[in-house]
Protein backbone atom coordinates (compact mmCIF):
# COMPACT_ATOMS: atom_id res chain seq x y z
CA UNK A 1 0.00 0.00 0.00
CA UNK A 2 2.78 2.47 0.80
CA UNK A 3 4.56 1.59 -2.46
CA UNK A 4 1.47 2.54 -4.50
CA UNK A 5 1.20 5.81 -2.65
CA UNK A 6 4.92 6.51 -3.19
CA UNK A 7 4.69 5.74 -6.93
CA UNK A 8 1.60 7.92 -7.22
CA UNK A 9 3.32 10.82 -5.44
CA UNK A 10 6.48 10.44 -7.54
CA UNK A 11 4.51 10.43 -10.79
CA UNK A 12 2.60 13.56 -9.70
CA UNK A 13 5.86 15.27 -8.78
CA UNK A 14 7.40 14.29 -12.13
CA UNK A 15 4.39 15.59 -14.04
CA UNK A 16 4.61 18.84 -12.09
CA UNK A 17 8.32 19.22 -12.87
CA UNK A 18 7.69 18.61 -16.59
CA UNK A 19 4.87 21.16 -16.80
CA UNK A 20 6.54 23.74 -14.52
CA UNK A 21 8.30 25.83 -17.21
CA UNK A 22 5.06 26.16 -19.18
CA UNK A 23 3.13 28.04 -16.51
CA UNK A 24 5.90 29.70 -14.54
CA UNK A 25 7.20 31.86 -17.39
CA UNK A 26 5.71 35.29 -18.09
CA UNK A 27 2.91 35.64 -20.60
CA UNK A 28 3.30 37.12 -24.05
CA UNK A 29 0.59 38.27 -26.47
CA UNK A 30 1.37 35.23 -28.61
CA UNK A 31 0.93 32.82 -25.68
CA UNK A 32 -2.51 34.28 -24.89
CA UNK A 33 -3.85 33.60 -28.34
CA UNK A 34 -6.86 35.17 -30.01
CA UNK A 35 -9.55 36.53 -27.70
CA UNK A 36 -12.83 37.38 -29.39
CA UNK A 37 -14.91 38.46 -26.44
CA UNK A 38 -15.18 42.12 -27.55
CA UNK A 39 -15.69 43.94 -30.82
CA UNK A 40 -12.67 45.66 -32.37
CA UNK A 41 -13.75 49.19 -31.29
CA UNK A 42 -14.36 47.96 -27.72
CA UNK A 43 -10.98 46.19 -27.72
CA UNK A 44 -9.31 49.42 -28.86
CA UNK A 45 -11.14 51.33 -26.12
CA UNK A 46 -9.97 48.81 -23.53
CA UNK A 47 -6.40 49.16 -24.86
CA UNK A 48 -6.60 52.95 -24.38
CA UNK A 49 -7.97 52.51 -20.85
CA UNK A 50 -5.09 50.18 -19.92
CA UNK A 51 -2.66 52.67 -21.48
CA UNK A 52 -4.19 55.40 -19.30
CA UNK A 53 -3.59 53.25 -16.22
CA UNK A 54 0.03 52.40 -17.18
CA UNK A 55 1.24 54.94 -19.76
CA UNK A 56 4.33 54.57 -21.88
CA UNK A 57 7.41 56.28 -20.46
CA UNK A 58 10.99 55.08 -20.84
CA UNK A 59 9.45 51.63 -20.48
CA UNK A 60 6.68 50.34 -22.71
CA UNK A 61 3.14 51.07 -21.59
CA UNK A 62 0.29 48.65 -21.15
CA UNK A 63 -0.91 49.13 -24.73
CA UNK A 64 2.52 48.34 -26.17
CA UNK A 65 2.68 45.12 -24.15
CA UNK A 66 -0.92 44.32 -25.18
CA UNK A 67 -2.08 44.03 -21.60
CA UNK A 68 -5.66 44.57 -22.80
CA UNK A 69 -5.52 41.08 -24.35
CA UNK A 70 -4.50 39.70 -20.96
CA UNK A 71 -7.43 41.54 -19.34
CA UNK A 72 -9.86 40.19 -21.94
CA UNK A 73 -8.52 36.63 -21.56
CA UNK A 74 -8.72 36.74 -17.76
CA UNK A 75 -12.28 38.07 -17.80
CA UNK A 76 -13.36 35.61 -20.49
CA UNK A 77 -11.75 32.51 -18.97
CA UNK A 78 -11.56 33.16 -15.24
CA UNK A 79 -14.52 35.37 -14.40
CA UNK A 80 -18.22 34.75 -14.51
CA UNK A 81 -20.83 36.20 -16.77
CA UNK A 82 -21.38 39.08 -14.35
CA UNK A 83 -17.80 40.31 -14.88
CA UNK A 84 -18.13 39.99 -18.65
CA UNK A 85 -21.34 42.02 -18.57
CA UNK A 86 -19.66 44.56 -16.28
CA UNK A 87 -16.80 44.90 -18.77
CA UNK A 88 -19.18 45.61 -21.65
CA UNK A 89 -21.30 48.04 -19.60
CA UNK A 90 -18.21 49.75 -18.21
CA UNK A 91 -16.82 50.36 -21.68
CA UNK A 92 -20.14 51.91 -22.71
CA UNK A 93 -20.25 54.07 -19.58
CA UNK A 94 -16.68 55.25 -20.12
CA UNK A 95 -17.41 56.41 -23.64
CA UNK A 96 -20.75 57.94 -22.60
CA UNK A 97 -19.10 59.88 -19.79
CA UNK A 98 -16.40 61.15 -22.16
CA UNK A 99 -19.07 62.28 -24.63
CA UNK A 100 -21.02 64.08 -21.89
CA UNK A 101 -18.02 65.72 -20.24
CA UNK A 102 -15.85 66.59 -23.25
CA UNK A 103 -18.13 66.11 -26.27
CA UNK A 104 -15.76 63.57 -27.77
CA UNK A 105 -15.12 59.86 -27.37
CA UNK A 106 -12.70 58.57 -24.74
CA UNK A 107 -10.10 57.71 -27.35
CA UNK A 108 -9.98 61.35 -28.54
CA UNK A 109 -9.44 62.72 -25.02
CA UNK A 110 -5.99 63.70 -23.78
CA UNK A 111 -4.29 61.96 -20.86
CA UNK A 112 -5.56 64.35 -18.16
CA UNK A 113 -9.16 64.04 -19.39
CA UNK A 114 -8.88 60.25 -19.50
CA UNK A 115 -7.58 60.11 -15.93
CA UNK A 116 -10.39 62.40 -14.81
CA UNK A 117 -13.01 60.18 -16.48
CA UNK A 118 -11.64 57.00 -14.87
CA UNK A 119 -11.36 58.72 -11.50
CA UNK A 120 -14.94 59.93 -11.77
CA UNK A 121 -16.14 56.41 -12.61
CA UNK A 122 -14.18 54.90 -9.73
CA UNK A 123 -15.43 57.39 -7.13
CA UNK A 124 -19.03 57.58 -8.33
CA UNK A 125 -21.95 55.95 -6.58
CA UNK A 126 -22.65 53.86 -9.67
CA UNK A 127 -21.62 50.28 -8.81
CA UNK A 128 -21.08 49.35 -12.48
CA UNK A 129 -18.54 52.10 -13.10
CA UNK A 130 -16.71 51.52 -9.82
CA UNK A 131 -16.50 47.74 -10.30
CA UNK A 132 -15.43 48.20 -13.91
CA UNK A 133 -12.55 50.53 -13.08
CA UNK A 134 -11.46 48.43 -10.09
CA UNK A 135 -11.52 45.22 -12.16
CA UNK A 136 -9.69 46.68 -15.18
CA UNK A 137 -7.14 48.47 -13.00
CA UNK A 138 -6.42 45.32 -10.98
CA UNK A 139 -6.05 43.13 -14.07
CA UNK A 140 -3.96 45.75 -15.88
CA UNK A 141 -1.46 45.96 -13.03
CA UNK A 142 -1.37 42.17 -12.67
CA UNK A 143 -0.93 41.64 -16.41
CA UNK A 144 1.76 44.30 -16.70
CA UNK A 145 3.75 43.05 -13.72
CA UNK A 146 3.57 39.43 -14.96
CA UNK A 147 4.38 40.18 -18.60
CA UNK A 148 7.49 38.67 -20.07
CA UNK A 149 8.98 42.12 -20.74
CA UNK A 150 8.72 43.26 -17.11
CA UNK A 151 9.88 39.96 -15.66
CA UNK A 152 12.94 39.63 -17.88
CA UNK A 153 13.98 43.27 -18.43
CA UNK A 154 13.03 45.00 -15.17
CA UNK A 155 13.15 42.21 -12.58
CA UNK A 156 15.86 40.24 -14.41
CA UNK A 157 13.84 37.13 -13.70
CA UNK A 158 15.49 33.89 -14.68
CA UNK A 159 13.50 30.69 -14.43
CA UNK A 160 16.57 28.60 -13.57
CA UNK A 161 19.04 30.87 -11.79
CA UNK A 162 22.63 29.86 -11.42
CA UNK A 163 24.59 28.35 -14.25
CA UNK A 164 27.02 25.48 -14.16
CA UNK A 165 30.20 26.08 -16.09
CA UNK A 166 31.90 22.73 -15.71
CA UNK A 167 34.85 23.17 -18.04
CA UNK A 168 36.44 26.60 -17.71
CA UNK A 169 40.02 27.33 -18.70
CA UNK A 170 42.01 28.76 -15.80
CA UNK A 171 44.61 31.42 -16.45
CA UNK A 172 47.88 30.66 -14.72
XYZ file of N, CA and C in Angstrom:
516
model
N 0.819 -1.196 0.000
C 0.000 0.000 0.000
C 0.858 1.253 0.000
N 1.930 1.281 0.759
C 2.779 2.466 0.799
C 3.521 2.646 -0.516
N 3.846 1.511 -1.183
C 4.559 1.593 -2.460
C 3.673 2.266 -3.512
N 2.386 1.902 -3.535
C 1.475 2.540 -4.497
C 1.385 4.039 -4.240
N 1.279 4.391 -2.990
C 1.204 5.813 -2.654
C 2.490 6.534 -3.051
N 3.632 5.898 -2.830
C 4.916 6.512 -3.188
C 5.031 6.671 -4.700
N 4.625 5.644 -5.464
C 4.686 5.737 -6.930
C 3.743 6.824 -7.428
N 2.556 6.890 -6.832
C 1.598 7.924 -7.219
C 2.169 9.319 -6.943
N 2.763 9.508 -5.780
C 3.321 10.824 -5.442
C 4.507 11.167 -6.339
N 5.347 10.176 -6.658
C 6.479 10.436 -7.544
C 6.014 10.803 -8.946
N 4.993 10.111 -9.444
C 4.510 10.430 -10.786
C 3.873 11.814 -10.819
N 3.164 12.217 -9.760
C 2.602 13.562 -9.701
C 3.704 14.612 -9.642
N 4.741 14.333 -8.867
C 5.862 15.272 -8.777
C 6.577 15.384 -10.123
N 6.754 14.271 -10.818
C 7.403 14.294 -12.127
C 6.569 15.080 -13.132
N 5.264 14.844 -13.125
C 4.386 15.588 -14.035
C 4.430 17.080 -13.731
N 4.510 17.435 -12.462
C 4.613 18.838 -12.086
C 5.917 19.448 -12.548
N 7.015 18.714 -12.442
C 8.317 19.222 -12.870
C 8.360 19.418 -14.387
N 7.697 18.509 -15.130
C 7.688 18.613 -16.591
C 6.872 19.818 -17.032
N 5.736 20.062 -16.379
C 4.867 21.157 -16.798
C 5.251 22.486 -16.161
N 6.175 22.517 -15.226
C 6.540 23.740 -14.519
C 6.968 24.883 -15.434
N 7.886 24.679 -16.383
C 8.301 25.825 -17.206
C 7.162 26.427 -18.019
N 6.144 25.647 -18.345
C 5.062 26.160 -19.180
C 4.245 27.224 -18.465
N 3.992 27.080 -17.181
C 3.130 28.039 -16.510
C 3.874 28.978 -15.582
N 5.153 28.798 -15.400
C 5.904 29.700 -14.540
C 6.389 30.912 -15.323
N 6.648 30.764 -16.605
C 7.198 31.861 -17.388
C 6.148 32.953 -17.579
N 6.614 34.167 -17.878
C 5.708 35.288 -18.087
C 4.909 35.122 -19.361
N 3.769 35.770 -19.431
C 2.913 35.643 -20.596
C 3.390 36.589 -21.689
N 3.068 36.255 -22.901
C 3.300 37.116 -24.054
C 1.994 37.196 -24.831
N 1.824 38.208 -25.676
C 0.590 38.270 -26.467
C 0.394 37.026 -27.341
N 1.493 36.427 -27.796
C 1.371 35.226 -28.609
C 0.909 34.027 -27.780
N 1.323 33.952 -26.514
C 0.932 32.823 -25.678
C -0.528 32.917 -25.257
N -1.101 34.116 -25.266
C -2.507 34.276 -24.890
C -3.418 33.793 -25.998
N -3.023 34.024 -27.222
C -3.855 33.598 -28.338
C -4.932 34.614 -28.652
N -5.800 34.270 -29.561
C -6.858 35.171 -30.006
C -8.001 35.190 -29.003
N -8.422 36.364 -28.606
C -9.554 36.531 -27.699
C -10.609 37.312 -28.450
N -11.777 36.739 -28.599
C -12.833 37.381 -29.388
C -14.023 37.758 -28.530
N -13.785 38.164 -27.307
C -14.914 38.462 -26.439
C -15.482 39.859 -26.681
N -14.709 40.756 -27.301
C -15.177 42.119 -27.547
C -15.074 42.446 -29.032
N -15.827 43.455 -29.449
C -15.693 43.943 -30.822
C -14.377 44.711 -30.940
N -13.945 44.960 -32.157
C -12.668 45.659 -32.373
C -12.677 47.062 -31.753
N -13.754 47.871 -31.942
C -13.753 49.191 -31.287
C -13.701 49.102 -29.756
N -14.410 48.123 -29.175
C -14.364 47.960 -27.722
C -12.979 47.502 -27.276
N -12.332 46.635 -28.051
C -10.979 46.185 -27.720
C -10.002 47.369 -27.774
N -10.164 48.234 -28.769
C -9.305 49.424 -28.864
C -9.548 50.374 -27.687
N -10.821 50.497 -27.278
C -11.136 51.334 -26.116
C -10.504 50.761 -24.856
N -10.595 49.447 -24.690
C -9.973 48.811 -23.528
C -8.453 48.998 -23.558
N -7.858 48.940 -24.746
C -6.404 49.165 -24.863
C -6.043 50.579 -24.424
N -6.865 51.567 -24.798
C -6.596 52.951 -24.376
C -6.788 53.119 -22.876
N -7.763 52.409 -22.301
C -7.968 52.505 -20.849
C -6.767 51.905 -20.111
N -6.265 50.766 -20.581
C -5.088 50.179 -19.923
C -3.864 51.079 -20.102
N -3.772 51.749 -21.260
C -2.658 52.674 -21.479
C -2.770 53.890 -20.562
N -3.998 54.301 -20.246
C -4.189 55.399 -19.302
C -3.746 54.982 -17.904
N -3.972 53.738 -17.550
C -3.591 53.249 -16.220
C -2.072 53.103 -16.124
N -1.430 52.532 -17.144
C 0.033 52.400 -17.177
C 0.508 52.983 -18.502
N 0.819 54.299 -18.504
C 1.240 54.935 -19.759
C 2.682 54.590 -20.124
N 2.979 54.828 -21.389
C 4.332 54.567 -21.881
C 5.262 55.695 -21.431
N 6.376 55.321 -20.856
C 7.409 56.284 -20.458
C 8.711 55.806 -21.084
N 9.772 55.686 -20.295
C 10.991 55.078 -20.838
C 10.794 53.575 -21.027
N 9.818 53.036 -20.321
C 9.451 51.628 -20.483
C 8.156 51.553 -21.280
N 7.916 50.456 -21.936
C 6.677 50.337 -22.712
C 5.446 50.416 -21.811
N 4.389 50.977 -22.332
C 3.137 51.073 -21.593
C 2.317 49.807 -21.746
N 1.151 49.828 -21.123
C 0.288 48.651 -21.147
C -0.204 48.332 -22.559
N -0.424 49.368 -23.363
C -0.909 49.133 -24.729
C 0.183 48.483 -25.576
N 1.419 48.922 -25.401
C 2.522 48.345 -26.169
C 2.726 46.874 -25.833
N 2.515 46.518 -24.571
C 2.680 45.119 -24.153
C 1.405 44.310 -24.365
N 0.369 44.968 -24.898
C -0.915 44.322 -25.181
C -1.534 43.711 -23.930
N -1.502 44.489 -22.868
C -2.083 44.032 -21.601
C -3.600 43.904 -21.722
N -4.208 44.677 -22.634
C -5.658 44.568 -22.800
C -6.069 43.163 -23.233
N -5.212 42.460 -23.976
C -5.521 41.076 -24.347
C -5.488 40.171 -23.117
N -4.545 40.442 -22.215
C -4.498 39.696 -20.956
C -5.777 39.931 -20.157
N -6.211 41.213 -20.086
C -7.428 41.543 -19.339
C -8.627 40.820 -19.947
N -8.738 40.861 -21.271
C -9.864 40.194 -21.937
C -9.830 38.690 -21.692
N -8.639 38.079 -21.763
C -8.523 36.631 -21.556
C -8.885 36.262 -20.125
N -8.421 37.047 -19.171
C -8.718 36.744 -17.765
C -10.214 36.860 -17.495
N -10.849 37.893 -18.035
C -12.283 38.072 -17.796
C -13.077 36.983 -18.515
N -12.650 36.633 -19.724
C -13.361 35.607 -20.485
C -13.217 34.226 -19.859
N -12.002 33.876 -19.426
C -11.755 32.510 -18.965
C -11.891 32.318 -17.461
N -11.640 33.340 -16.689
C -11.559 33.157 -15.242
C -12.668 33.852 -14.463
N -13.461 34.656 -15.110
C -14.525 35.366 -14.401
C -15.874 34.885 -14.910
N -16.878 35.173 -14.136
C -18.218 34.751 -14.506
C -18.857 35.696 -15.500
N -20.105 35.389 -15.801
C -20.828 36.199 -16.773
C -21.078 37.608 -16.253
N -21.161 37.752 -14.929
C -21.376 39.082 -14.349
C -20.196 40.004 -14.662
N -18.983 39.492 -14.582
C -17.802 40.313 -14.883
C -17.739 40.657 -16.363
N -18.132 39.717 -17.213
C -18.134 39.986 -18.649
C -19.160 41.066 -18.997
N -20.315 40.997 -18.368
C -21.338 42.023 -18.569
C -20.864 43.367 -18.029
N -20.195 43.327 -16.864
C -19.657 44.557 -16.275
C -18.623 45.188 -17.193
N -17.801 44.370 -17.841
C -16.804 44.901 -18.771
C -17.486 45.622 -19.927
N -18.493 44.991 -20.513
C -19.181 45.614 -21.645
C -19.900 46.891 -21.231
N -20.593 46.846 -20.073
C -21.301 48.038 -19.599
C -20.326 49.138 -19.200
N -19.212 48.760 -18.610
C -18.213 49.747 -18.207
C -17.594 50.453 -19.395
N -17.352 49.729 -20.469
C -16.821 50.363 -21.681
C -17.826 51.366 -22.238
N -19.102 50.975 -22.235
C -20.137 51.909 -22.708
C -20.207 53.147 -21.827
N -20.174 52.942 -20.500
C -20.252 54.075 -19.576
C -19.050 54.998 -19.732
N -17.879 54.433 -19.959
C -16.679 55.248 -20.121
C -16.813 56.154 -21.332
N -17.248 55.595 -22.432
C -17.411 56.408 -23.644
C -18.543 57.422 -23.487
N -19.640 57.009 -22.832
C -20.752 57.943 -22.598
C -20.306 59.117 -21.726
N -19.567 58.819 -20.681
C -19.100 59.881 -19.786
C -18.152 60.832 -20.507
N -17.307 60.300 -21.376
C -16.401 61.152 -22.159
C -17.198 62.043 -23.106
N -18.238 61.487 -23.727
C -19.075 62.280 -24.627
C -19.831 63.366 -23.880
N -20.291 63.071 -22.676
C -21.021 64.076 -21.890
C -20.069 65.161 -21.398
N -18.928 64.754 -20.861
C -18.019 65.716 -20.237
C -17.236 66.536 -21.255
N -16.760 65.896 -22.314
C -15.851 66.586 -23.246
C -16.357 66.635 -24.683
N -17.542 66.095 -24.914
C -18.134 66.108 -26.267
C -17.268 65.401 -27.300
N -16.553 64.401 -26.852
C -15.764 63.574 -27.771
C -15.568 62.204 -27.124
N -15.290 61.193 -27.948
C -15.125 59.856 -27.374
C -13.870 59.772 -26.507
N -13.821 58.743 -25.670
C -12.705 58.565 -24.736
C -11.381 58.503 -25.458
N -11.357 57.875 -26.619
C -10.099 57.709 -27.351
C -9.563 59.035 -27.889
N -10.423 60.045 -28.049
C -9.977 61.352 -28.542
C -9.563 62.286 -27.409
N -9.795 61.885 -26.162
C -9.442 62.721 -25.018
C -7.936 62.667 -24.776
N -7.414 63.729 -24.141
C -5.990 63.699 -23.776
C -5.821 62.945 -22.451
N -4.584 62.808 -22.026
C -4.288 61.964 -20.862
C -4.968 62.473 -19.594
N -4.950 63.785 -19.372
C -5.561 64.345 -18.160
C -7.072 64.107 -18.149
N -7.711 64.276 -19.309
C -9.155 64.043 -19.395
C -9.487 62.572 -19.161
N -8.656 61.684 -19.698
C -8.878 60.251 -19.495
C -8.765 59.875 -18.018
N -7.747 60.400 -17.359
C -7.578 60.107 -15.934
C -8.770 60.629 -15.142
N -9.245 61.829 -15.503
C -10.394 62.400 -14.809
C -11.643 61.541 -15.015
N -11.839 61.031 -16.206
C -13.008 60.176 -16.482
C -12.932 58.896 -15.656
N -11.774 58.256 -15.640
C -11.645 57.004 -14.874
C -11.769 57.259 -13.371
N -11.236 58.377 -12.915
C -11.358 58.718 -11.496
C -12.809 58.971 -11.134
N -13.522 59.666 -12.016
C -14.945 59.930 -11.769
C -15.729 58.620 -11.713
N -15.444 57.711 -12.627
C -16.142 56.414 -12.608
C -15.832 55.636 -11.334
N -14.588 55.680 -10.898
C -14.176 54.903 -9.727
C -14.753 55.465 -8.431
N -14.929 56.782 -8.365
C -15.425 57.391 -7.128
C -16.924 57.652 -7.152
N -17.589 57.308 -8.242
C -19.027 57.578 -8.332
C -19.803 56.556 -7.498
N -21.072 56.855 -7.327
C -21.947 55.945 -6.584
C -22.479 54.822 -7.457
N -22.202 54.898 -8.740
C -22.650 53.863 -9.670
C -21.809 52.602 -9.480
N -22.427 51.494 -9.060
C -21.623 50.282 -8.814
C -20.998 49.700 -10.084
N -21.633 49.887 -11.232
C -21.077 49.347 -12.483
C -19.763 50.029 -12.833
N -19.757 51.358 -12.761
C -18.537 52.096 -13.099
C -17.411 51.810 -12.125
N -17.744 51.773 -10.835
C -16.714 51.520 -9.819
C -16.126 50.119 -9.968
N -16.997 49.112 -10.130
C -16.504 47.739 -10.297
C -15.704 47.596 -11.586
N -16.145 48.271 -12.629
C -15.434 48.196 -13.907
C -14.015 48.736 -13.766
N -13.878 49.923 -13.211
C -12.551 50.535 -13.080
C -11.675 49.704 -12.142
N -12.246 49.252 -11.029
C -11.462 48.432 -10.095
C -10.975 47.140 -10.769
N -11.868 46.484 -11.501
C -11.516 45.223 -12.161
C -10.449 45.441 -13.237
N -10.652 46.435 -14.089
C -9.693 46.678 -15.175
C -8.352 47.147 -14.619
N -8.378 47.980 -13.605
C -7.138 48.467 -12.997
C -6.361 47.313 -12.364
N -7.067 46.470 -11.624
C -6.425 45.318 -10.981
C -5.807 44.378 -12.013
N -6.567 44.060 -13.050
C -6.055 43.132 -14.068
C -4.944 43.757 -14.903
N -5.024 45.078 -15.125
C -3.959 45.751 -15.881
C -2.640 45.694 -15.112
N -2.688 45.994 -13.836
C -1.459 45.960 -13.031
C -0.920 44.535 -12.958
N -1.804 43.577 -12.749
C -1.372 42.170 -12.674
C -0.773 41.710 -13.998
N -1.438 42.052 -15.096
C -0.931 41.645 -16.406
C 0.390 42.303 -16.742
N 0.526 43.588 -16.405
C 1.764 44.299 -16.699
C 2.920 43.725 -15.883
N 2.679 43.528 -14.592
C 3.752 43.050 -13.725
C 4.152 41.604 -14.019
N 3.257 40.826 -14.623
C 3.573 39.434 -14.957
C 3.897 39.243 -16.431
N 4.043 40.327 -17.186
C 4.382 40.183 -18.597
C 5.848 39.763 -18.734
N 6.132 39.153 -19.832
C 7.493 38.674 -20.069
C 8.485 39.836 -20.087
N 8.076 40.978 -20.658
C 8.980 42.121 -20.736
C 9.398 42.585 -19.344
N 8.419 42.760 -18.460
C 8.721 43.264 -17.113
C 9.538 42.237 -16.334
N 9.155 40.974 -16.435
C 9.878 39.955 -15.665
C 11.323 39.827 -16.116
N 11.570 39.855 -17.408
C 12.938 39.630 -17.883
C 13.776 40.902 -17.918
N 13.185 42.052 -18.262
C 13.978 43.269 -18.430
C 14.033 44.155 -17.193
N 13.033 44.132 -16.353
C 13.034 44.996 -15.166
C 13.434 44.195 -13.927
N 12.826 43.026 -13.751
C 13.148 42.207 -12.579
C 14.324 41.258 -12.815
N 14.788 41.176 -14.055
C 15.861 40.244 -14.413
C 15.547 38.823 -13.931
N 14.297 38.451 -14.118
C 13.838 37.128 -13.695
C 14.462 36.062 -14.583
N 14.936 35.030 -13.959
C 15.492 33.889 -14.682
C 14.863 32.639 -14.097
N 14.240 31.836 -14.927
C 13.500 30.692 -14.429
C 14.408 29.679 -13.741
N 15.625 29.531 -14.206
C 16.567 28.605 -13.575
C 17.843 29.370 -13.244
N 17.870 30.063 -12.114
C 19.043 30.868 -11.795
C 20.262 29.996 -11.488
N 21.385 30.576 -11.706
C 22.633 29.856 -11.421
C 22.992 28.975 -12.594
N 24.156 29.156 -13.110
C 24.590 28.353 -14.246
C 25.790 27.523 -13.840
N 25.899 26.372 -14.427
C 27.022 25.485 -14.159
C 27.985 25.573 -15.329
N 29.153 26.016 -15.080
C 30.198 26.076 -16.089
C 31.251 25.047 -15.683
N 31.062 23.844 -16.146
C 31.900 22.731 -15.706
C 33.316 22.770 -16.235
N 33.520 23.222 -17.446
C 34.849 23.174 -18.040
C 35.268 24.598 -18.388
N 36.025 25.214 -17.517
C 36.440 26.598 -17.706
C 37.964 26.648 -17.690
N 38.561 27.218 -18.727
C 40.025 27.332 -18.696
C 40.470 28.301 -17.611
N 41.494 27.933 -16.894
C 42.011 28.759 -15.804
C 43.311 29.402 -16.262
N 43.401 30.697 -16.082
C 44.612 31.416 -16.453
C 45.641 31.244 -15.344
N 46.841 30.888 -15.730
C 47.876 30.656 -14.722
C 48.707 31.881 -14.477
